[in-house]
CSV table of C-alpha atoms in Angstrom, one decimal:
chain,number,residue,atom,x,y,z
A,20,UNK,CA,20.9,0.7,-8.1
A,21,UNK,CA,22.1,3.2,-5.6
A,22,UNK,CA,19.4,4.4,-3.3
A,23,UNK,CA,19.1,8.4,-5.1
A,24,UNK,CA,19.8,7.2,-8.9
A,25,UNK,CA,16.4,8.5,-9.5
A,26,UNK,CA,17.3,12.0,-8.2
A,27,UNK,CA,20.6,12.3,-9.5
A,28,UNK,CA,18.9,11.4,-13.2
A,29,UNK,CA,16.1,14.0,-12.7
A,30,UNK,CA,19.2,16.4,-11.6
A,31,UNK,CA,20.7,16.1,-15.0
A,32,UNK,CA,17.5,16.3,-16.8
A,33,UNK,CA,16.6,19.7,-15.2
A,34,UNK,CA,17.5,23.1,-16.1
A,35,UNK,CA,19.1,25.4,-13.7
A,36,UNK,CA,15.8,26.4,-11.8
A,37,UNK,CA,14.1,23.5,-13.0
A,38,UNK,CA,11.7,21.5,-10.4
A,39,UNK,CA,10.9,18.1,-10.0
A,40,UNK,CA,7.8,16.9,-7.6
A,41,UNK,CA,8.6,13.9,-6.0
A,42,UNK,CA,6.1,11.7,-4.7
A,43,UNK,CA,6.7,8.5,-2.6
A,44,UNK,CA,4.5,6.5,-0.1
A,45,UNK,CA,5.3,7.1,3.7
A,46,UNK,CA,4.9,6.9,7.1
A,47,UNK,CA,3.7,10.7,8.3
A,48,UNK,CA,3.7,12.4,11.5
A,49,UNK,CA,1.1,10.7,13.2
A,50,UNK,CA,1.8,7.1,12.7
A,51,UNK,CA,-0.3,7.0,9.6
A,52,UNK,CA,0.7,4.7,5.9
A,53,UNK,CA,-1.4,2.9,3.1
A,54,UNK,CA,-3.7,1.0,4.6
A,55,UNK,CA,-3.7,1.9,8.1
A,56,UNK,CA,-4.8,5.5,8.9
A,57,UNK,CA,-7.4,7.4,10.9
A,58,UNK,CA,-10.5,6.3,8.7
A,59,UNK,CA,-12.3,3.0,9.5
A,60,UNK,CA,-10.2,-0.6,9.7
A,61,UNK,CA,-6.5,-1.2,9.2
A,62,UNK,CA,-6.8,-2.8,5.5
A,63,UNK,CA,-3.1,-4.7,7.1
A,64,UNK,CA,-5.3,-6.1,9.9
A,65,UNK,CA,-8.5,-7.2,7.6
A,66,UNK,CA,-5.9,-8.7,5.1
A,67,UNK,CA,-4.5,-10.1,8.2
A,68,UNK,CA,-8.2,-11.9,9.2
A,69,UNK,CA,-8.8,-13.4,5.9
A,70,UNK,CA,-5.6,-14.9,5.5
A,71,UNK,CA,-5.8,-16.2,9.5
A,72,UNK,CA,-9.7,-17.7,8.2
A,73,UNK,CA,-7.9,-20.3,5.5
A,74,UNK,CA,-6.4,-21.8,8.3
A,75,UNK,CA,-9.2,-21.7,10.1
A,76,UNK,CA,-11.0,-23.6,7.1
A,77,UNK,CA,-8.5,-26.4,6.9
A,78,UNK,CA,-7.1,-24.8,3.7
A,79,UNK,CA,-3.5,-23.9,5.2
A,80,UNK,CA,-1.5,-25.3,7.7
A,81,UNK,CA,0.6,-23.1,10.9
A,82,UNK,CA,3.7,-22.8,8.4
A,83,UNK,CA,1.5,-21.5,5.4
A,84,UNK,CA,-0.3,-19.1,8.0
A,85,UNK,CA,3.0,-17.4,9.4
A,86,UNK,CA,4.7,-17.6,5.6
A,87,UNK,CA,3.3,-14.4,4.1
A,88,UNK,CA,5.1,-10.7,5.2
A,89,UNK,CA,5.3,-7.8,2.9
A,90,UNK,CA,8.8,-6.1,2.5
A,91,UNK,CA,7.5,-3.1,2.5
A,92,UNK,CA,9.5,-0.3,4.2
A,93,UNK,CA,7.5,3.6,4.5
A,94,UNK,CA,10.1,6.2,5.3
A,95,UNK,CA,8.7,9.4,7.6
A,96,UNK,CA,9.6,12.8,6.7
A,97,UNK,CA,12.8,12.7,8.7
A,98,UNK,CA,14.3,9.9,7.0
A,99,UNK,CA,13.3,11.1,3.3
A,100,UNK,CA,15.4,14.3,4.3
A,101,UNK,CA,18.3,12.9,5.7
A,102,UNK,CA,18.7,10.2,3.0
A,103,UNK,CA,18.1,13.2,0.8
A,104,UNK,CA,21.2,15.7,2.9
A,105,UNK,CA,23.6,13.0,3.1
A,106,UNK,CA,24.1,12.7,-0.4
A,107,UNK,CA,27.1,15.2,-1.0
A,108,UNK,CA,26.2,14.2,-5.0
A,109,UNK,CA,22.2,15.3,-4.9
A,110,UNK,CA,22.9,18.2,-2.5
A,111,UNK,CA,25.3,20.2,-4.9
A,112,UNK,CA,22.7,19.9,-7.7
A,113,UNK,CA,19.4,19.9,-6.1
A,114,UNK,CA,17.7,21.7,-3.0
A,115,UNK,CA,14.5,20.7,-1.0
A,116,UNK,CA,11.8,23.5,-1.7
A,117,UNK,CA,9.6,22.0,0.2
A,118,UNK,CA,8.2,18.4,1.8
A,119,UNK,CA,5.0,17.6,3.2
A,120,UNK,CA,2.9,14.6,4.1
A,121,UNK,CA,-0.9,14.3,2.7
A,122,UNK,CA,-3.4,11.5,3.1
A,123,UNK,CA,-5.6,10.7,0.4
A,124,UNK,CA,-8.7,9.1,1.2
A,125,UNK,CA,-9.5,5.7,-0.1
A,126,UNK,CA,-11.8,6.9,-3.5
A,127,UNK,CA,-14.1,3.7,-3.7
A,128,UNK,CA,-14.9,4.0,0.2
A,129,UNK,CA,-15.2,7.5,-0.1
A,130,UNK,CA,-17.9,7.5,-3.6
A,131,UNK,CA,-19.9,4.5,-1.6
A,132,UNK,CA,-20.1,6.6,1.8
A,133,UNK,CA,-21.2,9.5,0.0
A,134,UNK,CA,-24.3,7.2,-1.5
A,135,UNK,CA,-23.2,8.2,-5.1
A,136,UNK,CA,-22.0,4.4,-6.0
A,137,UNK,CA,-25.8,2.9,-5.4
A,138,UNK,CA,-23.7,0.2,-4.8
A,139,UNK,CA,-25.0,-2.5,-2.6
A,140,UNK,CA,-22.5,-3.5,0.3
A,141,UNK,CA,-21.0,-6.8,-1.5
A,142,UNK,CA,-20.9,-5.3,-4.9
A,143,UNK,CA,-18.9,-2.6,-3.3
A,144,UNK,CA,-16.4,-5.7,-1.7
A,145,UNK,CA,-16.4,-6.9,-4.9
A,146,UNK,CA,-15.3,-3.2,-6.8
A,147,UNK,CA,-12.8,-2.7,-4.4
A,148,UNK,CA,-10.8,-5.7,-3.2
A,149,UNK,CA,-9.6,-6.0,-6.7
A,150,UNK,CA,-7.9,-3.1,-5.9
A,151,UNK,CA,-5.8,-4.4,-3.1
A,152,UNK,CA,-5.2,-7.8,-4.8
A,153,UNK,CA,-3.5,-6.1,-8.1
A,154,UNK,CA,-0.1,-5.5,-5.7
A,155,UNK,CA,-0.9,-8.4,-2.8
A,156,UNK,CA,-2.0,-11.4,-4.3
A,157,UNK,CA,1.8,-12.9,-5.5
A,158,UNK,CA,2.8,-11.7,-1.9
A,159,UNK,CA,0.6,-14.3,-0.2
A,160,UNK,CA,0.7,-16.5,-3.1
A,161,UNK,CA,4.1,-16.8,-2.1
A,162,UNK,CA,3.4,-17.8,1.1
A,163,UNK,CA,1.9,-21.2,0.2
A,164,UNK,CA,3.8,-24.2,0.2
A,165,UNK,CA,5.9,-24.9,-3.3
A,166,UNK,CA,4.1,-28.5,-3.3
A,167,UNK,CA,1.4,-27.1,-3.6
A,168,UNK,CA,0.1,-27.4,-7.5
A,169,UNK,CA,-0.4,-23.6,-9.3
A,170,UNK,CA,-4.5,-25.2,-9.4
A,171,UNK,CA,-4.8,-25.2,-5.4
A,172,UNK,CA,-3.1,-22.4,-4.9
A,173,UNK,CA,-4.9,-20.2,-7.2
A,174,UNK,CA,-8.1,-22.0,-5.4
A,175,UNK,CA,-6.6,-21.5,-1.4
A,176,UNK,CA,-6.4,-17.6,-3.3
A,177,UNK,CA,-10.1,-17.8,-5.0
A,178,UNK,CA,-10.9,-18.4,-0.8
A,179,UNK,CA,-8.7,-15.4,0.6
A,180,UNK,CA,-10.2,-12.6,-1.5
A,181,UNK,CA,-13.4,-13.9,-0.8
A,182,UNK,CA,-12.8,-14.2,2.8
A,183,UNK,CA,-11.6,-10.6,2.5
A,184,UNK,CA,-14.9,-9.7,0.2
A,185,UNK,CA,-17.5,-11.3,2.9
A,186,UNK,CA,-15.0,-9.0,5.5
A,187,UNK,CA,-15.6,-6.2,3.7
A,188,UNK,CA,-19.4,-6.8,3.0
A,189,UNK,CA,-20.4,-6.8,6.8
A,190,UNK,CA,-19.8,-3.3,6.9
A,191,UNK,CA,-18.0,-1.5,3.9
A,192,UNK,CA,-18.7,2.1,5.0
A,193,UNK,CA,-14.8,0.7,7.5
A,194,UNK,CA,-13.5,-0.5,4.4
A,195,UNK,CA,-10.9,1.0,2.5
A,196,UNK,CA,-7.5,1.9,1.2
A,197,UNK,CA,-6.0,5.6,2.3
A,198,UNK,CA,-2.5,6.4,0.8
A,199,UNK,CA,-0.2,8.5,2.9
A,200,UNK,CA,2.4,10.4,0.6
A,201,UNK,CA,5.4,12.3,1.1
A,202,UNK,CA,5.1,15.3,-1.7
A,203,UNK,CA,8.8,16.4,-1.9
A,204,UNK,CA,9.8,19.3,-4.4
A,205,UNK,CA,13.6,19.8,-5.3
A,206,UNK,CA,14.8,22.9,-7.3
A,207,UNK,CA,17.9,22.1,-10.0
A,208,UNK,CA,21.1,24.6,-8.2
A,209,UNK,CA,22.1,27.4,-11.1
């Protein structure tokens, strides 16, 4: 799949004048991206302890530890544009309207700081973990050894996210999940 398929489909889809929000993860302006922004602990850097804690706990080994990385890539601003210009196809049927970066607070830390979840601090570690695990868990799962059986892998796992739940328990008002977004909005050329 060429990198602006999706854009040059949306380009044929629209009607002269047509527009088309686009709306992708990124890394903004200052240095913020999911996870890891000016609001309490980077959730990288707490994923990063609980994983470090299974070794600690005799449940992985040096190899196991080191294993895991996310391919995950966030393009700034810049790089969305130029990707965007330099693609003599999308720049004879679209043009950039406008692009801006937004961070959107994580909701569940944002409803238990305001008091409105009368949640208690591990039944808010338990509400939203599950919310980082949906996308992470096969990453790190993926990081254990392939002799390991599916049982004792899914158990080392039953140990990380609740490593990462007693984490988030000690002081959950720290804990949370901002996304940072790129909002780009293209215009279909007449």
């Amino acid at each position: 799949i060429k990198p602006c398929s999706i854009l040059e489909a949306r380009a044929k889809e629209l009607v002269p004048g047509g527009r088309f929000v686009c709306v992708n993860f990124c890394k903004n302006s200052d240095g913020y991206f999911l996870g890891q922004t000016d609001v309490g602990e980077s959730m990288w850097d707490s994923f990063q302890w609980s994983w470090d804690q299974l070794m600690e706990q005799g449940l992985i080994d040096e190899e196991e530890r080191l294993g895991v990385s996310f391919p995950n890539y966030y393009r700034t601003k810049d790089e969305f544009l130029e990707g965007i210009q330099n693609n003599k196809d999308i720049a004879k049927q679209l043009k950039i309207v406008s692009i801006e970066e937004r961070v959107v607070r994580c909701p569940y830390r944002e409803l238990y700081v305001s008091g409105k979840s009368n949640k208690s601090p591990r039944e808010y570690a338990e509400w939203f973990v599950p919310t980082t695990k949906t996308w992470s868990h096969s990453t790190f799962k993926s990081g254990l050894k392939s002799t390991r059986s599916e049982d004792e892998k899914e158990e080392i796992m039953e140990q990380f996210w609740e490593n990462y739940m007693s984490l988030v328990t000690k002081n959950p008002e720290v804990h949370g999940m901002d996304y940072v977004h790129a909002y780009i909005v293209f215009e279909k050329i007449e």
